[in-house]
mmCIF file of C-alpha atoms and ligand atoms in Angstrom:
data_model
loop_
_atom_site.group_PDB
_atom_site.id
_atom_site.type_symbol
_atom_site.label_atom_id
_atom_site.label_comp_id
_atom_site.label_asym_id
_atom_site.label_seq_id
_atom_site.Cartn_x
_atom_site.Cartn_y
_atom_site.Cartn_z
ATOM 1 C CA MET A 605 46.241 68.163 -26.212
ATOM 2 C CA LYS A 606 49.020 66.224 -24.539
ATOM 3 C CA LYS A 607 48.614 62.537 -23.697
ATOM 4 C CA VAL A 608 46.667 61.729 -20.509
ATOM 5 C CA LYS A 609 48.982 60.420 -17.786
ATOM 6 C CA THR A 610 48.463 58.238 -14.729
ATOM 7 C CA VAL A 611 49.373 58.799 -11.083
ATOM 8 C CA ALA A 612 51.773 55.841 -11.260
ATOM 9 C CA GLU A 613 53.853 57.621 -13.910
ATOM 10 C CA SER A 614 54.624 60.397 -11.413
ATOM 11 C CA LEU A 615 55.469 58.180 -8.426
ATOM 12 C CA VAL A 616 58.859 58.894 -6.825
ATOM 13 C CA THR A 617 60.542 57.160 -3.876
ATOM 14 C CA LYS A 618 63.519 58.964 -2.357
ATOM 15 C CA MET A 619 65.567 57.688 0.585
ATOM 16 C CA GLU A 620 67.963 59.500 2.905
ATOM 17 C CA VAL A 621 69.918 58.596 6.040
ATOM 18 C CA ILE A 622 69.878 61.312 8.703
ATOM 19 C CA CYS A 623 73.425 62.569 9.391
ATOM 20 C CA PRO A 624 74.683 64.993 12.064
ATOM 21 C CA ASN A 625 74.596 67.931 9.618
ATOM 22 C CA ASP A 626 70.835 67.371 9.132
ATOM 23 C CA THR A 627 69.952 67.639 12.835
ATOM 24 C CA ASN A 628 69.481 70.219 15.585
ATOM 25 C CA PRO A 629 71.585 70.184 18.815
ATOM 26 C CA LEU A 630 69.308 67.423 20.220
ATOM 27 C CA GLY A 631 70.042 65.133 17.240
ATOM 28 C CA ILE A 632 66.533 65.603 15.792
ATOM 29 C CA LEU A 633 66.086 66.088 12.035
ATOM 30 C CA GLN A 634 65.614 69.773 11.169
ATOM 31 C CA GLY A 635 62.181 70.629 9.776
ATOM 32 C CA GLY A 636 63.657 72.649 6.908
ATOM 33 C CA LYS A 637 65.788 69.702 5.784
ATOM 34 C CA MET A 638 62.718 67.423 5.821
ATOM 35 C CA VAL A 639 60.763 69.913 3.687
ATOM 36 C CA GLN A 640 63.752 70.264 1.303
ATOM 37 C CA TRP A 641 63.883 66.478 0.721
ATOM 38 C CA MET A 642 60.092 66.350 0.213
ATOM 39 C CA ASP A 643 60.275 69.315 -2.176
ATOM 40 C CA LEU A 644 62.957 67.569 -4.252
ATOM 41 C CA ALA A 645 60.952 64.323 -4.511
ATOM 42 C CA SER A 646 57.836 66.327 -5.404
ATOM 43 C CA ALA A 647 59.713 68.316 -8.069
ATOM 44 C CA ILE A 648 60.674 65.038 -9.772
ATOM 45 C CA SER A 649 57.043 63.804 -9.590
ATOM 46 C CA ALA A 650 55.918 67.089 -11.155
ATOM 47 C CA GLN A 651 58.549 66.899 -13.891
ATOM 48 C CA ASN A 652 57.661 63.251 -14.630
ATOM 49 C CA HIS A 653 54.056 64.300 -15.153
ATOM 50 C CA ALA A 654 54.575 67.593 -16.965
ATOM 51 C CA GLY A 655 57.582 66.888 -19.160
ATOM 52 C CA TYR A 656 58.879 70.359 -18.237
ATOM 53 C CA VAL A 657 60.993 71.794 -15.461
ATOM 54 C CA CYS A 658 58.606 72.643 -12.607
ATOM 55 C CA VAL A 659 58.864 75.210 -9.818
ATOM 56 C CA THR A 660 57.304 75.157 -6.352
ATOM 57 C CA ALA A 661 54.404 77.626 -6.212
ATOM 58 C CA SER A 662 53.170 76.734 -2.718
ATOM 59 C CA ILE A 663 53.458 74.208 0.097
ATOM 60 C CA ASP A 664 50.591 73.614 2.457
ATOM 61 C CA ASN A 665 49.399 71.324 5.244
ATOM 62 C CA VAL A 666 52.968 70.492 6.305
ATOM 63 C CA LEU A 667 52.494 68.265 9.340
ATOM 64 C CA PHE A 668 55.437 67.186 11.479
ATOM 65 C CA LYS A 669 53.866 64.155 13.170
ATOM 66 C CA THR A 670 56.917 62.362 14.641
ATOM 67 C CA PRO A 671 60.547 63.455 15.151
ATOM 68 C CA ALA A 672 63.370 61.487 13.540
ATOM 69 C CA GLN A 673 66.882 61.052 14.913
ATOM 70 C CA ASN A 674 70.423 60.891 13.644
ATOM 71 C CA GLY A 675 70.876 57.519 11.866
ATOM 72 C CA ASP A 676 67.208 56.965 11.015
ATOM 73 C CA ILE A 677 66.434 56.062 7.389
ATOM 74 C CA VAL A 678 63.874 58.384 5.805
ATOM 75 C CA THR A 679 61.698 57.223 2.904
ATOM 76 C CA ILE A 680 59.712 59.817 0.970
ATOM 77 C CA GLN A 681 57.018 58.992 -1.570
ATOM 78 C CA SER A 682 55.481 61.643 -3.793
ATOM 79 C CA LYS A 683 52.876 61.556 -6.554
ATOM 80 C CA VAL A 684 50.608 63.889 -8.495
ATOM 81 C CA THR A 685 47.054 63.958 -7.103
ATOM 82 C CA ARG A 686 45.607 66.258 -9.779
ATOM 83 C CA ALA A 687 46.771 68.257 -12.772
ATOM 84 C CA PHE A 688 45.152 71.596 -13.614
ATOM 85 C CA LYS A 689 46.119 73.838 -16.575
ATOM 86 C CA THR A 690 49.787 74.604 -15.871
ATOM 87 C CA SER A 691 49.905 73.593 -12.205
ATOM 88 C CA MET A 692 49.565 70.319 -10.349
ATOM 89 C CA GLU A 693 49.182 69.188 -6.755
ATOM 90 C CA ILE A 694 51.673 66.675 -5.358
ATOM 91 C CA HIS A 695 51.141 64.681 -2.164
ATOM 92 C CA ALA A 696 54.378 63.818 -0.371
ATOM 93 C CA VAL A 697 54.615 61.471 2.613
ATOM 94 C CA ALA A 698 57.704 60.674 4.698
ATOM 95 C CA TRP A 699 58.355 57.684 6.958
ATOM 96 C CA LYS A 700 61.271 56.821 9.249
ATOM 97 C CA LYS A 701 62.800 53.464 10.193
ATOM 98 C CA ASN A 702 65.882 52.292 12.063
ATOM 99 C CA LEU A 703 67.429 48.952 12.992
ATOM 100 C CA GLU A 704 65.405 48.712 16.239
ATOM 101 C CA MET A 705 62.034 49.314 14.521
ATOM 102 C CA LYS A 706 59.989 46.498 12.958
ATOM 103 C CA GLU A 707 57.773 48.817 10.886
ATOM 104 C CA LYS A 708 58.340 52.227 9.342
ATOM 105 C CA VAL A 709 56.534 55.102 11.095
ATOM 106 C CA ILE A 710 54.956 58.090 9.366
ATOM 107 C CA MET A 711 56.829 61.327 10.104
ATOM 108 C CA ASN A 712 55.481 63.971 7.838
ATOM 109 C CA GLU A 713 53.130 64.747 4.972
ATOM 110 C CA ALA A 714 52.472 67.812 2.843
ATOM 111 C CA TYR A 715 50.791 69.048 -0.320
ATOM 112 C CA PHE A 716 52.938 70.888 -2.852
ATOM 113 C CA THR A 717 51.770 72.869 -5.878
ATOM 114 C CA PHE A 718 54.198 72.916 -8.783
ATOM 115 C CA VAL A 719 53.945 74.921 -12.006
ATOM 116 C CA ALA A 720 55.501 73.744 -15.283
ATOM 117 C CA ILE A 721 57.558 76.466 -16.948
ATOM 118 C CA ASP A 722 59.552 76.914 -20.143
ATOM 119 C CA LYS A 723 63.089 78.286 -20.312
ATOM 120 C CA ALA A 724 61.741 81.854 -20.083
ATOM 121 C CA GLY A 725 59.756 81.034 -16.917
ATOM 122 C CA LYS A 726 56.403 81.078 -18.735
ATOM 123 C CA PRO A 727 53.807 78.626 -17.322
ATOM 124 C CA MET A 728 53.168 75.784 -19.786
ATOM 125 C CA ASN A 729 50.082 73.595 -20.278
ATOM 126 C CA ILE A 730 50.488 70.105 -18.831
ATOM 127 C CA PRO A 731 48.840 66.737 -19.597
ATOM 128 C CA PRO A 732 45.603 65.844 -17.766
ATOM 129 C CA LEU A 733 45.837 63.245 -14.984
ATOM 130 C CA LYS A 734 43.616 60.168 -15.093
ATOM 131 C CA PRO A 735 42.991 58.726 -11.611
ATOM 132 C CA VAL A 736 42.530 54.941 -11.829
ATOM 133 C CA SER A 737 42.100 53.418 -8.363
ATOM 134 C CA LYS A 738 39.403 54.367 -5.863
ATOM 135 C CA GLU A 739 42.070 55.984 -3.667
ATOM 136 C CA GLU A 740 43.386 58.041 -6.609
ATOM 137 C CA LYS A 741 39.858 59.198 -7.474
ATOM 138 C CA ILE A 742 39.231 60.333 -3.860
ATOM 139 C CA ALA A 743 42.579 62.184 -3.818
ATOM 140 C CA TYR A 744 41.728 63.806 -7.191
ATOM 141 C CA GLU A 745 38.393 65.150 -5.892
ATOM 142 C CA ALA A 746 39.974 66.363 -2.637
ATOM 143 C CA ALA A 747 42.726 68.146 -4.602
ATOM 144 C CA GLY A 748 40.085 70.240 -6.370
ATOM 145 C CA LYS A 749 38.638 71.344 -3.025
ATOM 146 C CA ARG A 750 42.103 72.095 -1.631
ATOM 147 C CA ARG A 751 42.897 74.219 -4.695
ATOM 148 C CA GLU A 752 39.727 76.292 -4.169
ATOM 149 C CA LYS A 753 40.708 76.883 -0.552
ATOM 150 C CA ARG A 754 44.340 77.600 -1.454
ATOM 151 C CA MET A 755 43.400 80.148 -4.110
ATOM 152 C CA GLY A 756 40.787 81.747 -1.792
ATOM 153 C CA LYS A 757 37.726 80.729 -3.854
HETATM 154 C C1 COA B 1436 54.746 79.907 -9.806
HETATM 155 C C2 COA B 1436 54.866 80.911 -10.959
HETATM 156 C C3 COA B 1436 55.559 80.247 -12.148
HETATM 157 C C4 COA B 1436 53.451 81.317 -11.371
HETATM 158 O O1 COA B 1436 53.618 82.269 -12.368
HETATM 159 P P1 COA B 1436 52.460 83.355 -12.713
HETATM 160 O O2 COA B 1436 52.948 84.233 -13.776
HETATM 161 O O3 COA B 1436 51.955 83.917 -11.428
HETATM 162 O O4 COA B 1436 51.411 82.420 -13.398
HETATM 163 P P2 COA B 1436 49.836 82.426 -13.410
HETATM 164 O O5 COA B 1436 49.198 83.477 -12.560
HETATM 165 O O6 COA B 1436 49.485 82.382 -14.863
HETATM 166 O O7 COA B 1436 49.526 81.024 -12.737
HETATM 167 C C5 COA B 1436 50.028 79.827 -13.299
HETATM 168 C C6 COA B 1436 49.545 78.684 -12.452
HETATM 169 O O8 COA B 1436 50.144 78.769 -11.163
HETATM 170 C C7 COA B 1436 49.147 78.650 -10.173
HETATM 171 N N1 COA B 1436 49.600 79.409 -9.025
HETATM 172 C C8 COA B 1436 50.108 80.644 -9.018
HETATM 173 N N2 COA B 1436 50.423 81.010 -7.757
HETATM 174 C C9 COA B 1436 50.097 79.961 -6.959
HETATM 175 C C10 COA B 1436 50.162 79.707 -5.557
HETATM 176 N N3 COA B 1436 50.651 80.602 -4.700
HETATM 177 N N4 COA B 1436 49.745 78.517 -5.092
HETATM 178 C C11 COA B 1436 49.255 77.579 -5.922
HETATM 179 N N5 COA B 1436 49.161 77.753 -7.275
HETATM 180 C C12 COA B 1436 49.575 78.938 -7.771
HETATM 181 C C13 COA B 1436 47.900 79.244 -10.802
HETATM 182 O O9 COA B 1436 46.719 78.773 -10.162
HETATM 183 C C14 COA B 1436 48.029 78.716 -12.217
HETATM 184 O O10 COA B 1436 47.588 77.362 -12.248
HETATM 185 P P3 COA B 1436 46.728 76.757 -13.506
HETATM 186 O O11 COA B 1436 47.399 77.226 -14.769
HETATM 187 O O12 COA B 1436 46.845 75.293 -13.341
HETATM 188 O O13 COA B 1436 45.343 77.284 -13.344
HETATM 189 C C15 COA B 1436 55.668 82.194 -10.533
HETATM 190 O O14 COA B 1436 54.948 82.871 -9.509
HETATM 191 C C16 COA B 1436 57.041 81.865 -10.040
HETATM 192 O O15 COA B 1436 57.953 81.679 -10.843
HETATM 193 N N6 COA B 1436 57.249 81.838 -8.712
HETATM 194 C C17 COA B 1436 58.537 81.517 -8.124
HETATM 195 C C18 COA B 1436 58.755 80.001 -8.080
HETATM 196 C C19 COA B 1436 60.014 79.633 -7.322
HETATM 197 O O16 COA B 1436 61.008 80.342 -7.400
HETATM 198 N N7 COA B 1436 59.960 78.519 -6.571
HETATM 199 C C20 COA B 1436 61.047 78.090 -5.744
HETATM 200 C C21 COA B 1436 62.132 77.437 -6.519
HETATM 201 S S1 COA B 1436 61.617 75.995 -7.381
#
């Protein structure tokens, strides 16, 4: 069995500045671009945990809470909430901030499921995740319930 890993080992922070190519005709960040950035951060979290290349199996509960504009700075944080046999759930959250804002504001959050694969695309067993803090333990339990719902159980 592979070594147990912590949530902290999977934590990724990714930052982007919104440029004209990322926006719609109103200067608002495109939803697909936001999901792409969150997917990339989550893929790195998954790879940090698994030690294999990981592919996106599903994305759910994508919530666009607040629009972001050209020039805003986007910060994305992602981390593994629970590891299963070959798959794991990643929680990704995005915030925006600009020079006029005192505090960053939440823009988006989503749950990604990634599967670790070998070079032939075969799913590979991954290390268990050990939640440490109270918040990590709550997220771990909730991830189990979300998986049941996701897989129609
Ligand atoms: C994801 C993928 C590797 C699963 O392969 P598979 O042969 O169906 O594998 P299995 O049925 O043995 O399932 C493997 C794991 O994936 C999970 N899984 C499969 N489909 C899933 C889905 N739609 N949502 C969430 N988890 C899923 C299973 O629950 C299982 O998890 P576990 O081992 O932790 O219990 C395969 O479907 C695939 O390659 N899909 C395309 C991925 C892709 O191109 N992504 C975009 C680019 S990164």
